[in-house]
PDB file of C-alpha atoms in Angstrom:
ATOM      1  CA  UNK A  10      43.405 127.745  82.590  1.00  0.00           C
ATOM      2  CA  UNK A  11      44.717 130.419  84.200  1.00  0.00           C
ATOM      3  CA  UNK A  12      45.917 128.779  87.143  1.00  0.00           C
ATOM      4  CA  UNK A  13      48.472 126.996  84.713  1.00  0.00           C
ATOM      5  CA  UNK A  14      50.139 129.668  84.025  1.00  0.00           C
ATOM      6  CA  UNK A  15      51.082 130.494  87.487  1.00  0.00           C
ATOM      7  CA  UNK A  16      52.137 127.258  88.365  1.00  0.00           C
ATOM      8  CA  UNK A  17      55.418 126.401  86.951  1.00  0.00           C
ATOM      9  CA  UNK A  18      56.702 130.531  87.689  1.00  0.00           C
ATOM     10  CA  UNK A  19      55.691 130.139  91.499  1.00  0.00           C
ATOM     11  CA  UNK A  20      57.178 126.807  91.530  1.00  0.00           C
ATOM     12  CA  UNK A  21      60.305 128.530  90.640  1.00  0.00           C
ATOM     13  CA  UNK A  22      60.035 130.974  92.811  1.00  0.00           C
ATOM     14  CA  UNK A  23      59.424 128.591  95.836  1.00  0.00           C
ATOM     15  CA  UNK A  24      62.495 126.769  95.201  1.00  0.00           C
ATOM     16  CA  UNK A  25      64.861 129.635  94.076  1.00  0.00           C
ATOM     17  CA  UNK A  26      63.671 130.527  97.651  1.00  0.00           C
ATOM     18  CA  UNK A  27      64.324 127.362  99.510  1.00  0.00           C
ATOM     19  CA  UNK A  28      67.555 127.568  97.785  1.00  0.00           C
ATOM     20  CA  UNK A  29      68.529 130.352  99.272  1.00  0.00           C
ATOM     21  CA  UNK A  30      68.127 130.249 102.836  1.00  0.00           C
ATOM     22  CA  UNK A  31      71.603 129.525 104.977  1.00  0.00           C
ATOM     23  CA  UNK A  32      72.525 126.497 106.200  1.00  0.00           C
ATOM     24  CA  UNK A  33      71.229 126.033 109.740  1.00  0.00           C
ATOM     25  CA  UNK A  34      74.086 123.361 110.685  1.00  0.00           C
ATOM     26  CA  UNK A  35      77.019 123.909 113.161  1.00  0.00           C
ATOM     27  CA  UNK A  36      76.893 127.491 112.231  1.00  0.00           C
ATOM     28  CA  UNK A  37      77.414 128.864 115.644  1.00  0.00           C
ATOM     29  CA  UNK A  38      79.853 125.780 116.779  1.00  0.00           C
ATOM     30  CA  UNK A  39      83.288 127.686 117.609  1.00  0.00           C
ATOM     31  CA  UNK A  40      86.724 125.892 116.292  1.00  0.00           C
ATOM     32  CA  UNK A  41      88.523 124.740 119.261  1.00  0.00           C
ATOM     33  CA  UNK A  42      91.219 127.002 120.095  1.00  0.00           C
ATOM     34  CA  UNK A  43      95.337 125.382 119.903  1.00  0.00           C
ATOM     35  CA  UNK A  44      97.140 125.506 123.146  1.00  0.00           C
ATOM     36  CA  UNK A  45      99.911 127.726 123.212  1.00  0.00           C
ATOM     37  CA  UNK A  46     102.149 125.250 123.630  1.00  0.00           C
ATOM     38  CA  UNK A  47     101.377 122.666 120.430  1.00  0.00           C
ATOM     39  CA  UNK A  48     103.871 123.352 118.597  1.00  0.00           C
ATOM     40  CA  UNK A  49     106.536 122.103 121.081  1.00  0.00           C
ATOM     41  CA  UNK A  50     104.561 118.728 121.800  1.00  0.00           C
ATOM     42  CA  UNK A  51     105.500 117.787 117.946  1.00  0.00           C
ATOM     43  CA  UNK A  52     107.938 115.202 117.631  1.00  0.00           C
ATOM     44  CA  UNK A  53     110.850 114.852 114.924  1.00  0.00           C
ATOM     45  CA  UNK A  54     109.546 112.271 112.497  1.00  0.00           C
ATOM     46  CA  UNK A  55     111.328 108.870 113.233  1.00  0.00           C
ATOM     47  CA  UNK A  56     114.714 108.686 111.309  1.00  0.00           C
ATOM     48  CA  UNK A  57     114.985 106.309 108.230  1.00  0.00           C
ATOM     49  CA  UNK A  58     116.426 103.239 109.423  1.00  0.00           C
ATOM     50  CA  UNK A  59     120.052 102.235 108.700  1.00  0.00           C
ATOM     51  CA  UNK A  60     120.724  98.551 106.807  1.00  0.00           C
ATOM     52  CA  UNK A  61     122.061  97.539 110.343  1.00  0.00           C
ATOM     53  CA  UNK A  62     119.026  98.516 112.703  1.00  0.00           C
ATOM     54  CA  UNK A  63     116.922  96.877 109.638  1.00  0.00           C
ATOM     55  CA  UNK A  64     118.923  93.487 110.066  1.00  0.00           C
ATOM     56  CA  UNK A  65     118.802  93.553 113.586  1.00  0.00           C
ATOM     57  CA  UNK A  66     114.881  93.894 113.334  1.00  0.00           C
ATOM     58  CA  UNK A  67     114.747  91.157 110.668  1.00  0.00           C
ATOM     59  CA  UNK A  68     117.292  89.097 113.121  1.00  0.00           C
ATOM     60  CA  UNK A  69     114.807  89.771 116.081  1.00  0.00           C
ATOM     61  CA  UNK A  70     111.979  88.436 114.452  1.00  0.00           C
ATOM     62  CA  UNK A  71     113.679  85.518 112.750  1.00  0.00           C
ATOM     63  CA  UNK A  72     114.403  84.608 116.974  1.00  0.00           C
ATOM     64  CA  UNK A  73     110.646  85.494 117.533  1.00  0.00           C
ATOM     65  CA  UNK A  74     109.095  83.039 115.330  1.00  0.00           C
ATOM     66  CA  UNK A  75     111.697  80.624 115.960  1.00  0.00           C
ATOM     67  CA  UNK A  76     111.075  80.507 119.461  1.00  0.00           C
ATOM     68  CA  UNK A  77     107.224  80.571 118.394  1.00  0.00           C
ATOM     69  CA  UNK A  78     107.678  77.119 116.728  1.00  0.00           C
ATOM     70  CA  UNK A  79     110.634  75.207 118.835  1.00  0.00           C
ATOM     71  CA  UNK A  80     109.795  76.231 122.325  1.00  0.00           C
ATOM     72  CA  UNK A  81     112.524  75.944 124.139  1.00  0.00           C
ATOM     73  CA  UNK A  82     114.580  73.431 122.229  1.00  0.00           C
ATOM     74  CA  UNK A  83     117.286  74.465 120.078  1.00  0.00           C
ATOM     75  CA  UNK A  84     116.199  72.944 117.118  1.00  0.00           C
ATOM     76  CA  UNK A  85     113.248  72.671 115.296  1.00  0.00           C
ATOM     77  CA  UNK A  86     111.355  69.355 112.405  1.00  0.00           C
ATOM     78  CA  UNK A  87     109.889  70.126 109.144  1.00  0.00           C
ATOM     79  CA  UNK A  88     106.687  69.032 111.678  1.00  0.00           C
ATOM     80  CA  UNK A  89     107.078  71.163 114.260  1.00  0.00           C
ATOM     81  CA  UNK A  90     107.782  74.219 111.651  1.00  0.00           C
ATOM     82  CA  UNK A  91     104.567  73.285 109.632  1.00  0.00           C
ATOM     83  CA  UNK A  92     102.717  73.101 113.086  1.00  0.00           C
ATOM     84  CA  UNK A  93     103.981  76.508 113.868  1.00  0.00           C
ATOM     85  CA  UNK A  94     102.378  77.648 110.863  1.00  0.00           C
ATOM     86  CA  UNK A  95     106.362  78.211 109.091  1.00  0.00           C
ATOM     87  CA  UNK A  96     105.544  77.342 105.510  1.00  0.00           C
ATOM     88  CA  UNK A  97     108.586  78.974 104.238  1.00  0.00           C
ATOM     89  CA  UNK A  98     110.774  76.907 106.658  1.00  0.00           C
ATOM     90  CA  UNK A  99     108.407  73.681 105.937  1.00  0.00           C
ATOM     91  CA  UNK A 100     108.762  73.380 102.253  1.00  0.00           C
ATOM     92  CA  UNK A 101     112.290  74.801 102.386  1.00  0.00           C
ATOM     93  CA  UNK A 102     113.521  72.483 105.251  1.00  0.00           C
ATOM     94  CA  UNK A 103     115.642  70.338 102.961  1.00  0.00           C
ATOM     95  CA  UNK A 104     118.006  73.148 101.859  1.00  0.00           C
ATOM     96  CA  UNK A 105     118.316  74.825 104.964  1.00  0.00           C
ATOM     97  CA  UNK A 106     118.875  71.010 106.591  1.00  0.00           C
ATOM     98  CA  UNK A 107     121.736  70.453 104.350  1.00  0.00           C
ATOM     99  CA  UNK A 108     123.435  67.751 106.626  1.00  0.00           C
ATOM    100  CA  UNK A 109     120.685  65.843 106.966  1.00  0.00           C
ATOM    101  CA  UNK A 110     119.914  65.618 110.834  1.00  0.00           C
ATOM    102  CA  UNK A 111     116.192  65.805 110.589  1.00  0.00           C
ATOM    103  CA  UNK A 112     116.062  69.023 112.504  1.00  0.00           C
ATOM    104  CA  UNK A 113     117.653  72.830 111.957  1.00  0.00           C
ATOM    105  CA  UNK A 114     119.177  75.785 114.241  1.00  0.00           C
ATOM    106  CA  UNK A 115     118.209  78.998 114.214  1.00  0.00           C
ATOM    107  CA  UNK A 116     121.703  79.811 112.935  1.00  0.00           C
ATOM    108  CA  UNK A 117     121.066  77.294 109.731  1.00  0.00           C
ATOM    109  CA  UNK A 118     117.834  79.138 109.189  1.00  0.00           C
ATOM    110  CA  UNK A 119     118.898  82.256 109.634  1.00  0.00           C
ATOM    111  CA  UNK A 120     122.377  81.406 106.940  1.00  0.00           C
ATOM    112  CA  UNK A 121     119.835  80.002 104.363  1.00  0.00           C
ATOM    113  CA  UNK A 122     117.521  83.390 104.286  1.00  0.00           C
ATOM    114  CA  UNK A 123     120.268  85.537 104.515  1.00  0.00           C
ATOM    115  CA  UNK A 124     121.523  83.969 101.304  1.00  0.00           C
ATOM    116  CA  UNK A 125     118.652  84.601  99.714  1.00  0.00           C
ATOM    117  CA  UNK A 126     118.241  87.906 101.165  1.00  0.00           C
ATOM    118  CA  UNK A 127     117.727  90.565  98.263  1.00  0.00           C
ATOM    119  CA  UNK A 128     120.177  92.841 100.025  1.00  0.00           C
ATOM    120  CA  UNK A 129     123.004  90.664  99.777  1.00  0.00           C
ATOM    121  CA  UNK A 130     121.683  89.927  95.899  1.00  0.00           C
ATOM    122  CA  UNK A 131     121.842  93.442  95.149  1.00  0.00           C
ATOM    123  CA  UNK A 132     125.270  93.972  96.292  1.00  0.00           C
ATOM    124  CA  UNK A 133     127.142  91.532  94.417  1.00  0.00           C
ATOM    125  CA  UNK A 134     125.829  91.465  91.484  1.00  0.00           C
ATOM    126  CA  UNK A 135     127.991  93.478  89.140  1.00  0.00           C
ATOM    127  CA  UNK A 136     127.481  97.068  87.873  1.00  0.00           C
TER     128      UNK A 136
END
């Protein structure tokens, strides 16, 4: 009986003690040290693009894709754009074909989005 009662305190004690010993991990691993030159290897953060260098990316990539799907023809089917993997040119290829010819420019294309551009939205509606 006896023995019980020294159980639970030294049970206690034993963990109180594992408790308390330091951490043996990456104790003795030194920071590394900056050079003294870091702070002038920082670069300016980029500047917040204008609405023109934004158009001119949106412009670029319009020519990207387009190029993607046509090749190197100047025009581009409903076929060829659905091909291409163009689903917004696919199943909007009869308003942006608004003649009728069967095929679209990259100038009709780019006309039709940039009349539905958000942008150009925004700034005539009235205030």
């Amino acid at each position: 009986m006896r023995i019980k009662h020294w159980v639970a305190p030294l049970a206690l004690v034993a963990a109180g003690m594992a408790l308390a010993q330091p951490s043996w991990g990456y104790d003795d691993v030194r920071k590394p040290v900056k050079p003294a030159g870091a702070l002038a290897l920082r670069t300016a953060p980029a500047p917040k693009p204008s609405p023109a260098t934004m158009a001119q990316g949106v412009q670029d990539e319009l020519a990207a894709q387009f190029q993607r799907a046509a090749g190197s023809r100047s025009s581009l089917t409903a076929q060829e754009a659905r091909k291409a993997g163009w689903g917004f040119v696919a199943d909007h290829f009869g308003q942006i074909d608004t003649s009728g010819k069967g095929y679209v420019t990259l100038a009709e294309i780019g006309s039709f989005m940039a009349a539905r551009s958000p942008q150009r939205l925004r700034e005539g509606a009235p205030q």
